[in-house]
Coordinates of C-alpha atoms in Angstrom, one line a residue:
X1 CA 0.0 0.0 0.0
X2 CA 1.1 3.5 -0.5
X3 CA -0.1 6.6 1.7
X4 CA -0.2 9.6 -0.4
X5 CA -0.9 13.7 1.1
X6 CA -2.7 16.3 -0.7
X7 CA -3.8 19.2 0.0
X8 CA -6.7 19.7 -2.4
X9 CA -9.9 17.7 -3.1
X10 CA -8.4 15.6 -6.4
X11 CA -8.7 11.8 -6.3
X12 CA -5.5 10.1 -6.5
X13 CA -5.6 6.3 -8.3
X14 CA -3.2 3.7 -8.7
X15 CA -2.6 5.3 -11.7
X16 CA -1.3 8.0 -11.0
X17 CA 1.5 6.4 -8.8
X18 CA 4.8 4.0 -10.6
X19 CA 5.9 1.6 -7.8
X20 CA 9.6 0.2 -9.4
X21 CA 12.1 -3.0 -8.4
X22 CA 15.4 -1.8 -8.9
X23 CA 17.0 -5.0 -10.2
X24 CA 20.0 -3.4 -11.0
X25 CA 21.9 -6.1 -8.4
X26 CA 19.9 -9.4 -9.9
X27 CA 22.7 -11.4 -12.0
X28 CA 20.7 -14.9 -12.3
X29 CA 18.4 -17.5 -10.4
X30 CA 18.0 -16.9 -6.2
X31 CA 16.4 -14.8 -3.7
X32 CA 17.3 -10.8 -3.8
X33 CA 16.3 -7.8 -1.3
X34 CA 15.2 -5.2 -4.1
X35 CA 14.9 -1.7 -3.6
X36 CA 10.6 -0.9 -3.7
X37 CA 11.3 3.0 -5.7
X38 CA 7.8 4.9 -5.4
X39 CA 7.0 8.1 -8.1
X40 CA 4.6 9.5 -9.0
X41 CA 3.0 8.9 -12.7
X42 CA 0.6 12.0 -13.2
X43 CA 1.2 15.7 -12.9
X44 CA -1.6 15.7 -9.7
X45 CA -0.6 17.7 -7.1
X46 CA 0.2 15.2 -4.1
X47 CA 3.1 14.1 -2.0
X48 CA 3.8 10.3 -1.1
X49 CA 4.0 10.2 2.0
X50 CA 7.4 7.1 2.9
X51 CA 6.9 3.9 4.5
X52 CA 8.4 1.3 6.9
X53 CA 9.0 -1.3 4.1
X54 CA 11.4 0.0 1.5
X55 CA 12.3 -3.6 -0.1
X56 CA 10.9 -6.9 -1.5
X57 CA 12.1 -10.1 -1.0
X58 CA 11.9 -11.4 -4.7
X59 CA 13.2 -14.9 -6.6
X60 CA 14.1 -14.6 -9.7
X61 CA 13.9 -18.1 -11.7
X62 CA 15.3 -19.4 -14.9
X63 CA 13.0 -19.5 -17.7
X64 CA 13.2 -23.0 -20.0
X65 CA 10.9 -24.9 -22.1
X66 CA 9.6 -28.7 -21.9
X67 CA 8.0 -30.8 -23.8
X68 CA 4.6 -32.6 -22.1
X69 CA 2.4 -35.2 -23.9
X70 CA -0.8 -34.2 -23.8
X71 CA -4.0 -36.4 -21.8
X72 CA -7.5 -35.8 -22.8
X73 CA -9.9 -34.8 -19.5
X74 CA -13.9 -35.4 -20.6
X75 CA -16.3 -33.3 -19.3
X76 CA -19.3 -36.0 -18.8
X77 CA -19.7 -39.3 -20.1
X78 CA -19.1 -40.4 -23.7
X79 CA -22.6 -42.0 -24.6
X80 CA -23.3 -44.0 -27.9
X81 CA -26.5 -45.4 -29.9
X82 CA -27.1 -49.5 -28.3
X83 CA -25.0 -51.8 -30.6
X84 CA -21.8 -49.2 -30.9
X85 CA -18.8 -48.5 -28.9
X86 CA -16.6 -45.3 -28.4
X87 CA -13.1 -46.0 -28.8
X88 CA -10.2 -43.9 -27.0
X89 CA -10.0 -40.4 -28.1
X90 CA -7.4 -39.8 -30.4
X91 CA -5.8 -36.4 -29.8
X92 CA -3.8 -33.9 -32.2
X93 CA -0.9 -32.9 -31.8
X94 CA 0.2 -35.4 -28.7
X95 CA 2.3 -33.0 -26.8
X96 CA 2.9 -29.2 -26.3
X97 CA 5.6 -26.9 -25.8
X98 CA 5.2 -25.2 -22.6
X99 CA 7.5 -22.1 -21.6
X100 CA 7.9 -20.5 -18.1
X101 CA 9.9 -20.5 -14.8
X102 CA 11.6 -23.9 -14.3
X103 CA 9.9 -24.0 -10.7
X104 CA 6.4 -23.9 -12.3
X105 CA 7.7 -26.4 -14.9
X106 CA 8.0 -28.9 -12.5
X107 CA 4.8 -28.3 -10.5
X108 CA 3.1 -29.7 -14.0
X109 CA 1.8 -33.6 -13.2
X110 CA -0.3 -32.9 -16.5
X111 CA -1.5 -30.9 -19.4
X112 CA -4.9 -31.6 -20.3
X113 CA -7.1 -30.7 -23.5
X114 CA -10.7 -30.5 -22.1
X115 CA -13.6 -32.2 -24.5
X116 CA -17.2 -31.4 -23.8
X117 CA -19.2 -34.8 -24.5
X118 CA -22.4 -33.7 -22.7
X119 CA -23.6 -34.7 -25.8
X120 CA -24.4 -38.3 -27.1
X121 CA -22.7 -39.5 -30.0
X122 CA -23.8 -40.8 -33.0
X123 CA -20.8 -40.9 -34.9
X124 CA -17.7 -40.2 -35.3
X125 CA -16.8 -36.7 -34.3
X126 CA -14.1 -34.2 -34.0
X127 CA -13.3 -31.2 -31.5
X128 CA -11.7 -28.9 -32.4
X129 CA -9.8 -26.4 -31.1
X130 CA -9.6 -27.8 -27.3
X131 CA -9.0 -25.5 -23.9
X132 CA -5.5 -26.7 -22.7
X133 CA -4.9 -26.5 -19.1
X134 CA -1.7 -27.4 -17.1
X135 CA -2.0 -29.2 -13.8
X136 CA -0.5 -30.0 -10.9
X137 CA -0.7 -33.4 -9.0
X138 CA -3.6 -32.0 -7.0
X139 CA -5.9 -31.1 -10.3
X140 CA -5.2 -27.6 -9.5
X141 CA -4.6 -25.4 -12.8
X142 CA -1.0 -23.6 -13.0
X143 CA -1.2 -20.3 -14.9
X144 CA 0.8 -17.9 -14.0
X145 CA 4.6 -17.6 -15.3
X146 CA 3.4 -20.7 -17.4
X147 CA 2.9 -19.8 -21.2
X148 CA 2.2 -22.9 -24.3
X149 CA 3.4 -22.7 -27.5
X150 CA 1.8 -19.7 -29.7
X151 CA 0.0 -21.2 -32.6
X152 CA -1.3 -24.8 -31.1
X153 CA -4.4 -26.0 -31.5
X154 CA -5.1 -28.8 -29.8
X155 CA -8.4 -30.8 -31.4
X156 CA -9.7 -34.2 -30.9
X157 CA -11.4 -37.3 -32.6
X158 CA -13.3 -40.1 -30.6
X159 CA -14.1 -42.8 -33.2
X160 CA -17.9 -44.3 -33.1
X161 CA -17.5 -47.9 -34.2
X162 CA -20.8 -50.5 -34.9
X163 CA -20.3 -54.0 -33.3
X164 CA -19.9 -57.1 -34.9
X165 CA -19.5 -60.8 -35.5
X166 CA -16.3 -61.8 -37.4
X167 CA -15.7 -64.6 -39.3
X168 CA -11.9 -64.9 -39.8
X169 CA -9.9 -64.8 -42.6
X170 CA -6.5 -64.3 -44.1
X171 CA -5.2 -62.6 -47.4
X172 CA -3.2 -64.3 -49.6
X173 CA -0.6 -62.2 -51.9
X174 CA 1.1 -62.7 -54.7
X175 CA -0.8 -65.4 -55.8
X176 CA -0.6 -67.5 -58.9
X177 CA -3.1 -67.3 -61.4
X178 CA -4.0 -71.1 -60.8
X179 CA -4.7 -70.0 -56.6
X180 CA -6.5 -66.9 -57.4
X181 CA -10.3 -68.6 -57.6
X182 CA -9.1 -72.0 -55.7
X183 CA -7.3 -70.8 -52.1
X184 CA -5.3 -72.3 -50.3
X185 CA -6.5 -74.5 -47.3
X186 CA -6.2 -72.5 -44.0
X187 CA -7.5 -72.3 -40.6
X188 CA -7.5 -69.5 -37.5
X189 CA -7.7 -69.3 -34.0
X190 CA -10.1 -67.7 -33.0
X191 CA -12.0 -68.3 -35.9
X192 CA -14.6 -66.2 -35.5
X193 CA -14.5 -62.6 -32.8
X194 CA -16.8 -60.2 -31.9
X195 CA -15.1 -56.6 -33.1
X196 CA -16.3 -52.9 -33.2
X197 CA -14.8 -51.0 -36.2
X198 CA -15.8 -48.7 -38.8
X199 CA -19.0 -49.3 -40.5
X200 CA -17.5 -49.0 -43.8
X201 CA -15.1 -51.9 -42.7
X202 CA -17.4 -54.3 -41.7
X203 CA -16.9 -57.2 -44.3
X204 CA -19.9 -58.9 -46.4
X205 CA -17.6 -62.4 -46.2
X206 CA -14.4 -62.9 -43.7
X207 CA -12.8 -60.2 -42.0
X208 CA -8.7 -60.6 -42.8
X209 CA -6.5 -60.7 -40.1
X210 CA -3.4 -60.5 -41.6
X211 CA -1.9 -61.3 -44.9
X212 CA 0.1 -64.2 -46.3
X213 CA 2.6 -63.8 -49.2
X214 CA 3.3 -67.3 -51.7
X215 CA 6.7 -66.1 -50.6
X216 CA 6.8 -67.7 -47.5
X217 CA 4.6 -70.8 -48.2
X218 CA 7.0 -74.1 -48.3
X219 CA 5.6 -78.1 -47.8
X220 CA 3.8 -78.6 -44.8
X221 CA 2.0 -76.9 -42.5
X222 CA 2.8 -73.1 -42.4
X223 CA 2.3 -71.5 -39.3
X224 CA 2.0 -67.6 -39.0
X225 CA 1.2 -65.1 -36.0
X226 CA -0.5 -62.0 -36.4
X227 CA -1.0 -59.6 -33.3
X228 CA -3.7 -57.4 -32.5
X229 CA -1.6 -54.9 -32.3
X230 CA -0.5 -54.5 -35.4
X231 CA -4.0 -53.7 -36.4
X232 CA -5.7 -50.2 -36.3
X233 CA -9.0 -48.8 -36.4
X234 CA -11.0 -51.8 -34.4
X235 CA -11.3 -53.1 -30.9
X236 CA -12.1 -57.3 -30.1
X237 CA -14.2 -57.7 -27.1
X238 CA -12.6 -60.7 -24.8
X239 CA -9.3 -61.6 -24.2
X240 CA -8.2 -61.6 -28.3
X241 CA -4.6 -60.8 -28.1
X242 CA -3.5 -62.2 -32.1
X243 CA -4.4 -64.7 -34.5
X244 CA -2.8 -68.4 -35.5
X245 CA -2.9 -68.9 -38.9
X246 CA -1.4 -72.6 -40.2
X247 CA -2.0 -73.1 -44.1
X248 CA -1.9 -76.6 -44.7
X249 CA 0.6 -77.0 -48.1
X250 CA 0.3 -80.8 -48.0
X251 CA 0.7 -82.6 -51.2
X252 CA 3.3 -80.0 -52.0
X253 CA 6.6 -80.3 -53.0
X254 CA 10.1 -78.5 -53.3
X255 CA 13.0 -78.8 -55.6
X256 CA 15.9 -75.9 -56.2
X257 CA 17.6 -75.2 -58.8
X258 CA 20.9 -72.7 -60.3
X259 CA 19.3 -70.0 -62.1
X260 CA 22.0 -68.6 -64.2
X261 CA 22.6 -65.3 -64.9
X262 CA 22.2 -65.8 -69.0
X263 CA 18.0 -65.9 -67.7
X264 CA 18.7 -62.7 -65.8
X265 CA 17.4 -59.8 -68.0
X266 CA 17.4 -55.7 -66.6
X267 CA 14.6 -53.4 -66.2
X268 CA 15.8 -50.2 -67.0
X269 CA 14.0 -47.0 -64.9
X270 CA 13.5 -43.6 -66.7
X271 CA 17.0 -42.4 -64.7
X272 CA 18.9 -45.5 -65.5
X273 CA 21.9 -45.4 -66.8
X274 CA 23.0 -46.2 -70.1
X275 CA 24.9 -49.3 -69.6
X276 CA 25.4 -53.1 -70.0
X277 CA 24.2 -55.4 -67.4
X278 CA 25.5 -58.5 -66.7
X279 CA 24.4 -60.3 -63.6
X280 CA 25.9 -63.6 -61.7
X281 CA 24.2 -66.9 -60.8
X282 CA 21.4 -67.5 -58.0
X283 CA 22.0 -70.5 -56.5
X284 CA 19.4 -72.6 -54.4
X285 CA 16.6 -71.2 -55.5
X286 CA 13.6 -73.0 -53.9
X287 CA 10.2 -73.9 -56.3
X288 CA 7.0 -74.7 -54.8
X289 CA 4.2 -76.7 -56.2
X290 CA 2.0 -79.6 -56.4
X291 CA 4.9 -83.2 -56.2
X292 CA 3.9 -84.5 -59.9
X293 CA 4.4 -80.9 -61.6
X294 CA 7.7 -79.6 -59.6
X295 CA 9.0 -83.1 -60.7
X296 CA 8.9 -81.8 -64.7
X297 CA 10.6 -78.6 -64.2
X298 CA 14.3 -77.3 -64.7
X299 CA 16.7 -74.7 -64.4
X300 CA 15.2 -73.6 -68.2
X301 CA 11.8 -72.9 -66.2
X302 CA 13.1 -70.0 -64.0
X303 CA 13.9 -66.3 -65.0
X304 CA 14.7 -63.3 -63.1
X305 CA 14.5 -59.5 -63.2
X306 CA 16.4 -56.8 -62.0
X307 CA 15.7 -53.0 -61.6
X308 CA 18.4 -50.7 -62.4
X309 CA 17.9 -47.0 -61.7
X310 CA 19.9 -44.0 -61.1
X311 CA 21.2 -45.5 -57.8
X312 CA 22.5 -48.9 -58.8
X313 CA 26.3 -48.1 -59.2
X314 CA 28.4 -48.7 -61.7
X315 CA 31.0 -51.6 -61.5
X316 CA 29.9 -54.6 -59.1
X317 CA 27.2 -54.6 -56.8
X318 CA 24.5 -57.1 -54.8
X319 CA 21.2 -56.3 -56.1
X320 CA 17.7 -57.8 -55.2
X321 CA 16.5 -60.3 -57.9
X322 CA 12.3 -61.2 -58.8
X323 CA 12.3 -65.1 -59.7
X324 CA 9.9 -66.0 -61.3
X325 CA 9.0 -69.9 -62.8
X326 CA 7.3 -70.6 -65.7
X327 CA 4.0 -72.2 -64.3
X328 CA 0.7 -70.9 -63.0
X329 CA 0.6 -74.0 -60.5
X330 CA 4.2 -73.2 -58.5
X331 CA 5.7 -70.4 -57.0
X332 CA 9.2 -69.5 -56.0
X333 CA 9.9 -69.5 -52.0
X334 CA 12.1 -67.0 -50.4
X335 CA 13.6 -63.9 -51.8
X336 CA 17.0 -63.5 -53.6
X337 CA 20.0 -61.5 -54.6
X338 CA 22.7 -62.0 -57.7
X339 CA 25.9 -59.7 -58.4
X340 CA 25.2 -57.4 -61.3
X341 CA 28.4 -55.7 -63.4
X342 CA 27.1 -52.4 -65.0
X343 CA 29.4 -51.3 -67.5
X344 CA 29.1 -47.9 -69.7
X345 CA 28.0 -48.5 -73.1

């Protein structure tokens, strides 16, 4: 407070008075005694009058920035239509910058984006441009000395999802022409789930877990693991952690052969070079297929590509290889490099 004398009627306000730290002894973070320097602002006649307490203990702090992941704070109860679920709000961007005195840095225990869902939902829906709030420990809000990022705008999705039952199934790729409209024998565990997702998503046949490349398919029974994780945009009810997948290849048979590097041929991209390619022998390479057609074929029945572009090197180098056999009914197993010798034409 400051006690002011005047000797005519004229109303003095804060205003009109300039109450100054003199920091002019402050050279970094701790506690200083500063100097309180009282003027006045305004040419009002008045005198102020001085007082018992000439200083102010002040700490003066060290201003950094930190980087805090963001946690969404609902204001009521997400409610959804009977037969749909509300799936964990997605927030954008997932953290914030936050400037300000490292002691009220580490007072933060979170910064929360507030949603309003006082609302049901019906779909799908986005909020944008969210309140953000920093938060100590308590739930009390930090303001002062605390200041986020200019410019962020924090904005949420929650997904609505319709609930369903799932038959299982699994995608087969690069497939022969002979597989294409006869699939390979298969089974899953689980085979069937009961899954919220999308309502777009929601397949008229079997809902693919996971996809299966001839690549990997040898004699036998071929067992594969696909996790739930690794999946996005649905949630299983129950304890559905991943999927086993064994495709049953019996009645199949493997042979390998030398393909030589005479049945190698280049695919030249629009930046290739212009030069001579001459590639090396693949040896071992495995063929697939039913036991009484692998048993006809030879090393005549296998060819190979190779891409060369602007960064395949000149001289020697280990490039990747596509094998291919000539028949609709095998497949080659594996994938495969050969040494190929560019030279400048």
């Amino acid at each position: 407070d400051v006690t002011v004398e005047s000797r005519k009627y004229e109303p003095v306000t804060e205003e009109d008075i300039r109450a100054e730290l003199m920091v002019g002894s402050v050279n970094g973070a701790g506690d200083y005694d500063l100097e309180i320097r009282v003027s006045k602002r305004s040419g009002k006649e008045f005198e102020i009058i001085p007082t018992s307490k000439r200083t102010e203990r002040v700490y003066f702090d060290t201003v950094k920035e930190r980087t805090f992941e963001l946690t969404p704070q609902l204001l009521g109860e997400v409610q959804v239509p009977e037969g749909y679920y509300a799936d964990t709000v997605r927030l954008l961007p997932k953290t914030v910058r936050v400037y300000g005195a490292v002691t009220e840095l580490n007072r933060i225990s979170q910064i929360a984006a507030q949603i309003d869902v006082s609302e049901p939902l019906t779909e799908t829906t986005e909020f944008p441009e969210l309140p953000i709030l920093c938060m100590n420990e308590f739930g009390d809000i930090l303001g002062m000395y605390l200041t986020i990022e200019d410019g962020t705008a924090v904005s949420a999705t929650i997904p609505v999802w319709k609930q369903a039952n799932l038959q299982t199934g699994v995608e087969f790729r690069q497939a022969h022409v002979n597989y294409l409209n006869h699939p390979l024998p298969y089974k899953i565990t689980p085979a069937s789930v009961r899954a919220a997702l999308p309502e777009s998503s929601i397949p008229a046949d079997r809902f693919s877990v996971g996809a299966v490349s001839f690549q990997e398919l040898s004699p036998g029974a071929n067992r594969f693991t696909f996790s739930v994780g690794e999946q996005t945009d649905i949630h299983y009810f129950g304890n559905v952690t991943q999927f086993a997948v064994e495709v049953d290849m019996s009645g199949m048979a493997e042979v390998s052969f030398t393909l030589p590097g005479t049945g190698i041929s280049a695919v030249a991209g629009e930046d290739a070079p212009a030069a001579a390619a001459a590639f090396g022998n693949v040896a071992r390479v495995r063929v697939v297929g039913p036991e009484a057609v692998v048993k006809e074929l030879s090393p005549e029945s296998l060819s190979g590509e190779v891409a060369i572009t602007a960064e395949t090197p000149a001289g020697s180098s280990v490039q990747p290889v596509t094998v291919r056999v000539a028949r609709d009914d095998c497949w080659i197993f594996g994938a495969y490099e050969t040494t190929v010798v560019l030279t400048e034409e």
